PDB file of C-alpha atoms in Angstrom:
ATOM      1  CA  MET A 260       5.823  50.367  -2.808  1.00 54.00           C
ATOM      2  CA  PRO A 261       5.549  49.980   1.002  1.00 65.00           C
ATOM      3  CA  CYS A 262       8.672  49.162   2.915  1.00 72.00           C
ATOM      4  CA  ILE A 263       8.624  46.019   5.061  1.00 76.00           C
ATOM      5  CA  HIS A 264       9.436  46.705   8.687  1.00 80.00           C
ATOM      6  CA  PRO A 265      12.998  45.341   9.596  1.00 85.00           C
ATOM      7  CA  TRP A 266      11.797  43.091  12.340  1.00 87.00           C
ATOM      8  CA  ILE A 267       9.342  41.393  10.007  1.00 89.00           C
ATOM      9  CA  SER A 268      12.000  40.779   7.485  1.00 88.00           C
ATOM     10  CA  ARG A 269      14.182  39.197  10.274  1.00 90.00           C
ATOM     11  CA  LEU A 270      11.176  37.150  11.501  1.00 92.00           C
ATOM     12  CA  ILE A 271      10.621  35.760   7.914  1.00 92.00           C
ATOM     13  CA  TYR A 272      14.283  35.024   7.382  1.00 92.00           C
ATOM     14  CA  THR A 273      14.437  33.258  10.730  1.00 94.00           C
ATOM     15  CA  ILE A 274      11.388  31.146  10.165  1.00 95.00           C
ATOM     16  CA  THR A 275      12.587  30.265   6.638  1.00 95.00           C
ATOM     17  CA  PHE A 276      16.156  29.272   7.949  1.00 93.00           C
ATOM     18  CA  LEU A 277      14.508  27.154  10.748  1.00 94.00           C
ATOM     19  CA  LEU A 278      12.166  25.335   8.226  1.00 92.00           C
ATOM     20  CA  ILE A 279      15.018  24.595   5.849  1.00 91.00           C
ATOM     21  CA  GLY A 280      17.179  23.343   8.712  1.00 90.00           C
ATOM     22  CA  TYR A 281      14.350  21.125  10.060  1.00 87.00           C
ATOM     23  CA  ILE A 282      13.708  19.640   6.502  1.00 85.00           C
ATOM     24  CA  GLY A 283      17.393  18.976   5.978  1.00 83.00           C
ATOM     25  CA  TRP A 284      17.754  17.437   9.440  1.00 84.00           C
ATOM     26  CA  ALA A 285      14.527  15.193   9.180  1.00 77.00           C
ATOM     27  CA  SER A 286      15.602  14.155   5.699  1.00 75.00           C
ATOM     28  CA  LEU A 287      18.902  12.915   6.924  1.00 75.00           C
ATOM     29  CA  ASP A 288      17.711  11.463  10.330  1.00 73.00           C
ATOM     30  CA  ASP A 289      14.745   9.475   8.984  1.00 70.00           C
ATOM     31  CA  PRO A 290      14.071  10.138   5.348  1.00 69.00           C
ATOM     32  CA  ALA A 291      11.540   7.224   4.931  1.00 64.00           C
ATOM     33  CA  THR A 292       9.348   8.417   7.777  1.00 66.00           C
ATOM     34  CA  PHE A 293       9.673  12.145   6.859  1.00 68.00           C
ATOM     35  CA  TRP A 294       8.993  11.768   3.008  1.00 71.00           C
ATOM     36  CA  ALA A 295       6.888   8.560   2.655  1.00 71.00           C
ATOM     37  CA  PRO A 296       3.228   9.253   2.116  1.00 75.00           C
ATOM     38  CA  GLY A 297       2.154   5.891   3.612  1.00 79.00           C
ATOM     39  CA  HIS A 298       3.140   2.301   4.226  1.00 81.00           C
ATOM     40  CA  LEU A 299       4.305   0.210   1.258  1.00 84.00           C
ATOM     41  CA  SER A 300       2.103  -2.694   0.064  1.00 83.00           C
ATOM     42  CA  ARG A 301       2.703  -6.278   1.057  1.00 80.00           C
ATOM     43  CA  HIS A 302       4.204  -6.746  -2.437  1.00 81.00           C
ATOM     44  CA  HIS A 303       7.120  -4.370  -1.562  1.00 86.00           C
ATOM     45  CA  THR A 304       7.701  -5.091   2.097  1.00 82.00           C
ATOM     46  CA  ASP A 305      11.244  -6.310   1.367  1.00 85.00           C
ATOM     47  CA  ILE A 306      12.296  -2.861   0.069  1.00 87.00           C
ATOM     48  CA  ALA A 307      14.768  -1.401   2.489  1.00 82.00           C
ATOM     49  CA  GLN A 308      15.796   1.961   1.005  1.00 84.00           C
ATOM     50  CA  CYS A 309      13.673   4.549  -0.795  1.00 85.00           C
ATOM     51  CA  THR A 310      16.296   4.704  -3.495  1.00 88.00           C
ATOM     52  CA  GLN A 311      15.498   1.121  -4.497  1.00 90.00           C
ATOM     53  CA  CYS A 312      12.393   2.530  -6.275  1.00 90.00           C
ATOM     54  CA  HIS A 313      12.914   6.229  -6.244  1.00 89.00           C
ATOM     55  CA  GLU A 314      15.495   8.311  -8.281  1.00 89.00           C
ATOM     56  CA  PRO A 315      16.389  11.359  -6.095  1.00 85.00           C
ATOM     57  CA  PHE A 316      14.369  14.568  -7.297  1.00 82.00           C
ATOM     58  CA  VAL A 317      12.658  12.492  -9.877  1.00 85.00           C
ATOM     59  CA  GLY A 318      10.613   9.731  -8.231  1.00 85.00           C
ATOM     60  CA  PRO A 319       9.965   6.110  -9.363  1.00 88.00           C
ATOM     61  CA  THR A 320      11.417   5.348 -12.796  1.00 90.00           C
ATOM     62  CA  PRO A 321      10.924   2.453 -15.135  1.00 89.00           C
ATOM     63  CA  GLN A 322      14.568   1.395 -14.766  1.00 91.00           C
ATOM     64  CA  LYS A 323      14.171   1.215 -10.927  1.00 91.00           C
ATOM     65  CA  CYS A 324      11.067  -0.874 -11.351  1.00 90.00           C
ATOM     66  CA  LEU A 325      12.722  -3.172 -13.973  1.00 90.00           C
ATOM     67  CA  ALA A 326      15.694  -3.901 -11.433  1.00 90.00           C
ATOM     68  CA  CYS A 327      13.229  -6.230  -9.738  1.00 88.00           C
ATOM     69  CA  HIS A 328      10.461  -6.728 -12.240  1.00 87.00           C
ATOM     70  CA  SER A 329      12.003  -7.808 -15.466  1.00 85.00           C
ATOM     71  CA  LEU A 330      10.298  -8.477 -18.802  1.00 83.00           C
ATOM     72  CA  GLN A 331      11.384 -12.130 -18.433  1.00 86.00           C
ATOM     73  CA  GLN A 332       9.496 -12.383 -15.127  1.00 83.00           C
ATOM     74  CA  PHE A 333       6.323 -10.855 -16.599  1.00 77.00           C
ATOM     75  CA  MET A 334       6.631 -13.334 -19.636  1.00 80.00           C
ATOM     76  CA  ALA A 335       7.043 -16.329 -17.193  1.00 82.00           C
ATOM     77  CA  SER A 336       4.421 -15.538 -14.548  1.00 75.00           C
ATOM     78  CA  SER A 337       1.601 -13.583 -16.167  1.00 74.00           C
ATOM     79  CA  ARG A 338      -1.227 -14.355 -18.417  1.00 72.00           C
ATOM     80  CA  VAL A 339      -0.407 -13.785 -22.075  1.00 75.00           C
ATOM     81  CA  GLU A 340      -2.433 -10.555 -22.408  1.00 71.00           C
ATOM     82  CA  VAL A 341      -0.822  -9.071 -19.236  1.00 75.00           C
ATOM     83  CA  SER A 342       2.688 -10.089 -20.271  1.00 79.00           C
ATOM     84  CA  HIS A 343       2.256  -8.633 -23.781  1.00 79.00           C
ATOM     85  CA  PHE A 344       0.894  -5.323 -22.311  1.00 78.00           C
ATOM     86  CA  HIS A 345       3.850  -5.134 -19.992  1.00 82.00           C
ATOM     87  CA  GLU A 346       6.282  -5.952 -22.941  1.00 84.00           C
ATOM     88  CA  GLY A 347       4.847  -2.908 -24.840  1.00 82.00           C
ATOM     89  CA  VAL A 348       5.163  -0.603 -21.890  1.00 83.00           C
ATOM     90  CA  ILE A 349       8.776  -1.740 -21.166  1.00 86.00           C
ATOM     91  CA  LYS A 350       9.890  -1.329 -24.753  1.00 86.00           C
ATOM     92  CA  GLN A 351       8.364   2.188 -24.892  1.00 85.00           C
ATOM     93  CA  ASN A 352      10.034   3.091 -21.541  1.00 86.00           C
ATOM     94  CA  GLN A 353       6.761   4.207 -20.200  1.00 84.00           C
ATOM     95  CA  SER A 354       6.309   5.021 -16.474  1.00 85.00           C
ATOM     96  CA  CYS A 355       4.899   2.264 -14.339  1.00 86.00           C
ATOM     97  CA  VAL A 356       3.121   4.762 -12.079  1.00 83.00           C
ATOM     98  CA  ILE A 357       0.612   5.446 -14.738  1.00 78.00           C
ATOM     99  CA  CYS A 358      -0.998   2.095 -13.675  1.00 79.00           C
ATOM    100  CA  HIS A 359       0.671   1.250 -10.311  1.00 84.00           C
ATOM    101  CA  SER A 360       0.878   3.112  -7.104  1.00 82.00           C
ATOM    102  CA  ASP A 361       2.205   2.305  -3.615  1.00 86.00           C
ATOM    103  CA  HIS A 362       2.351   3.790  -0.179  1.00 84.00           C
ATOM    104  CA  GLN A 363      -1.451   3.200   0.225  1.00 78.00           C
ATOM    105  CA  GLY A 364      -1.110   0.648   2.973  1.00 78.00           C
ATOM    106  CA  LEU A 365      -0.132  -2.941   3.477  1.00 76.00           C
ATOM    107  CA  VAL A 366      -3.144  -4.688   1.707  1.00 72.00           C
ATOM    108  CA  ALA A 367      -3.994  -1.965  -0.758  1.00 72.00           C
ATOM    109  CA  PRO A 368      -4.064  -2.853  -4.348  1.00 71.00           C
ATOM    110  CA  ILE A 369      -1.138  -1.539  -6.270  1.00 78.00           C
ATOM    111  CA  THR A 370      -2.796  -1.523  -9.715  1.00 75.00           C
ATOM    112  CA  VAL A 371      -4.945   1.454 -10.363  1.00 65.00           C
ATOM    113  CA  GLY A 372      -8.611   0.418 -10.819  1.00 53.00           C
ATOM    114  CA  LEU A 373      -8.408  -2.925  -8.980  1.00 51.00           C
ATOM    115  CA  MET A 374     -11.251  -3.741  -6.667  1.00 47.00           C
ATOM    116  CA  GLU A 375     -10.308  -2.536  -3.180  1.00 52.00           C
ATOM    117  CA  ASN A 376     -10.356  -5.081  -0.293  1.00 58.00           C
ATOM    118  CA  PRO A 377     -13.602  -4.794   1.511  1.00 61.00           C
ATOM    119  CA  HIS A 378     -12.133  -6.038   4.779  1.00 64.00           C
ATOM    120  CA  GLY A 379      -9.313  -3.695   4.990  1.00 58.00           C
ATOM    121  CA  GLU A 380      -6.008  -4.726   6.616  1.00 59.00           C
ATOM    122  CA  PHE A 381      -7.906  -6.184   9.632  1.00 64.00           C
ATOM    123  CA  ILE A 382      -9.117  -9.484   8.155  1.00 70.00           C
ATOM    124  CA  PHE A 383      -5.567 -10.275   6.791  1.00 69.00           C
ATOM    125  CA  ARG A 384      -3.886  -9.451  10.098  1.00 69.00           C
ATOM    126  CA  VAL A 385      -6.308 -11.458  12.266  1.00 72.00           C
ATOM    127  CA  THR A 386      -6.501 -14.590  10.074  1.00 76.00           C
ATOM    128  CA  GLY A 387      -2.835 -14.514   8.790  1.00 75.00           C
ATOM    129  CA  ALA A 388      -4.209 -14.644   5.195  1.00 75.00           C
ATOM    130  CA  ARG A 389      -1.905 -13.563   2.573  1.00 67.00           C
ATOM    131  CA  SER A 390      -4.269 -13.005  -0.283  1.00 67.00           C
ATOM    132  CA  CYS A 391      -8.009 -12.982  -1.134  1.00 70.00           C
ATOM    133  CA  SER A 392      -7.683 -16.517  -2.506  1.00 72.00           C
ATOM    134  CA  ASP A 393      -6.724 -17.942   0.999  1.00 78.00           C
ATOM    135  CA  CYS A 394     -10.504 -17.507   2.011  1.00 82.00           C
ATOM    136  CA  HIS A 395     -12.225 -17.123  -1.397  1.00 79.00           C
ATOM    137  CA  ALA A 396     -12.597 -19.042  -4.569  1.00 78.00           C
ATOM    138  CA  VAL A 397     -12.043 -16.291  -7.249  1.00 69.00           C
ATOM    139  CA  GLU A 398     -13.782 -16.768 -10.567  1.00 72.00           C
ATOM    140  CA  ILE A 399     -13.459 -14.216 -13.472  1.00 65.00           C
ATOM    141  CA  ARG A 400     -16.118 -14.675 -16.212  1.00 70.00           C
ATOM    142  CA  ASP A 401     -16.876 -11.860 -18.858  1.00 71.00           C
ATOM    143  CA  ASN A 402     -14.761  -9.379 -16.993  1.00 59.00           C
ATOM    144  CA  VAL A 403     -16.788  -9.867 -13.791  1.00 66.00           C
ATOM    145  CA  THR A 404     -14.996 -11.099 -10.741  1.00 64.00           C
ATOM    146  CA  ASN A 405     -16.949 -13.509  -8.311  1.00 72.00           C
ATOM    147  CA  PHE A 406     -15.777 -14.442  -4.860  1.00 74.00           C
ATOM    148  CA  THR A 407     -17.171 -17.404  -2.995  1.00 80.00           C
ATOM    149  CA  LEU A 408     -16.278 -18.063   0.562  1.00 81.00           C
ATOM    150  CA  LEU A 409     -14.255 -21.302   0.987  1.00 84.00           C
ATOM    151  CA  GLU A 410     -14.834 -23.780   3.800  1.00 85.00           C
ATOM    152  CA  ASN A 411     -11.321 -24.177   4.858  1.00 88.00           C
ATOM    153  CA  SER A 412      -9.581 -23.951   8.335  1.00 87.00           C
ATOM    154  CA  LEU A 413      -9.072 -20.188   8.142  1.00 83.00           C
ATOM    155  CA  VAL A 414     -12.681 -19.430   7.395  1.00 82.00           C
ATOM    156  CA  GLN A 415     -13.942 -22.074   9.872  1.00 82.00           C
ATOM    157  CA  ASP A 416     -11.844 -20.761  12.705  1.00 82.00           C
ATOM    158  CA  LEU A 417     -12.951 -17.228  12.094  1.00 79.00           C
ATOM    159  CA  ILE A 418     -16.437 -18.256  12.190  1.00 77.00           C
ATOM    160  CA  ARG A 419     -16.015 -20.394  15.280  1.00 77.00           C
ATOM    161  CA  GLU A 420     -14.159 -17.678  17.136  1.00 75.00           C
ATOM    162  CA  GLY A 421     -16.811 -15.188  16.410  1.00 69.00           C
ATOM    163  CA  GLU A 422     -19.629 -17.210  17.648  1.00 65.00           C
ATOM    164  CA  SER A 423     -21.747 -16.882  14.530  1.00 60.00           C
ATOM    165  CA  ALA A 424     -21.092 -13.019  14.359  1.00 65.00           C
ATOM    166  CA  HIS A 425     -18.465 -14.063  11.801  1.00 66.00           C
ATOM    167  CA  ARG A 426     -20.537 -15.631   8.892  1.00 64.00           C
ATOM    168  CA  ALA A 427     -20.947 -15.022   5.217  1.00 63.00           C
ATOM    169  CA  GLY A 428     -22.297 -11.502   4.578  1.00 62.00           C
ATOM    170  CA  ARG A 429     -21.242 -10.166   7.973  1.00 63.00           C
ATOM    171  CA  PHE A 430     -17.380 -10.082   7.509  1.00 60.00           C
ATOM    172  CA  ALA A 431     -17.460  -6.571   5.928  1.00 57.00           C
ATOM    173  CA  HIS A 432     -19.013  -5.152   9.008  1.00 60.00           C
ATOM    174  CA  CYS A 433     -16.127  -6.139  11.430  1.00 63.00           C
ATOM    175  CA  LEU A 434     -15.385  -2.508  12.301  1.00 58.00           C
ATOM    176  CA  ARG A 435     -18.834  -2.291  14.068  1.00 63.00           C
ATOM    177  CA  CYS A 436     -17.295  -4.513  16.764  1.00 67.00           C
ATOM    178  CA  HIS A 437     -13.535  -4.146  16.287  1.00 63.00           C
ATOM    179  CA  ILE A 438     -11.557  -0.955  16.224  1.00 54.00           C
ATOM    180  CA  GLY A 439      -9.286  -2.625  13.564  1.00 47.00           C
ATOM    181  CA  GLY A 440      -5.975  -1.455  14.959  1.00 41.00           C
ATOM    182  CA  GLN A 441      -2.880  -3.496  15.977  1.00 38.00           C
ATOM    183  CA  ALA A 442      -3.681  -3.054  19.565  1.00 37.00           C
ATOM    184  CA  ASP A 443      -7.186  -4.448  19.098  1.00 41.00           C
ATOM    185  CA  THR A 444      -5.938  -7.788  17.551  1.00 41.00           C
ATOM    186  CA  GLU A 445      -3.187  -8.050  20.322  1.00 41.00           C
ATOM    187  CA  GLU A 446      -5.791  -7.737  23.104  1.00 43.00           C
ATOM    188  CA  GLU A 447      -8.014 -10.402  21.393  1.00 43.00           C
ATOM    189  CA  ASP A 448      -5.092 -12.835  21.155  1.00 44.00           C
ATOM    190  CA  ASP A 449      -4.414 -12.500  24.946  1.00 44.00           C
ATOM    191  CA  ASP A 450      -8.027 -13.408  25.742  1.00 44.00           C
TER     192      ASP A 450
END
């Protein structure tokens, strides 16, 4: 078996020591930024500490989720089939992350398999809309979801401000004209 040259061993030990030190320092200095894979959804913006959802060295647990989302809440605010589904999951102590994920961005859906927002974060930030139903009538028939554009003040202001570039069928192409970042919306607000 070949012997490792002593200076290579010292280099490996030094690099390992520095990496462990950096991970330890960054974990204590700003753990959310260091470890979080992305921004929380708008549904969880009130969460202040990682440990509200995550058990150290384990991750999110059903008990952590149930601290905020109780069975009584599901029974009171959900459709019957949704509340019964969650009742079964809670009684079996199944992990919520089988169906739900977070850290995908402010307006990302947190339920796996939900339709993604075709507008991205941009439309929500520009209009001040809080959900799809602020601008759309949502109708679900035979497991097919249909969206109809409303004629309310949010939609009318957006159409008027875009001088006809913002009209039905064109909203999904907003990134052709807008960079979509925070700086872009602030510059537009100043004009």
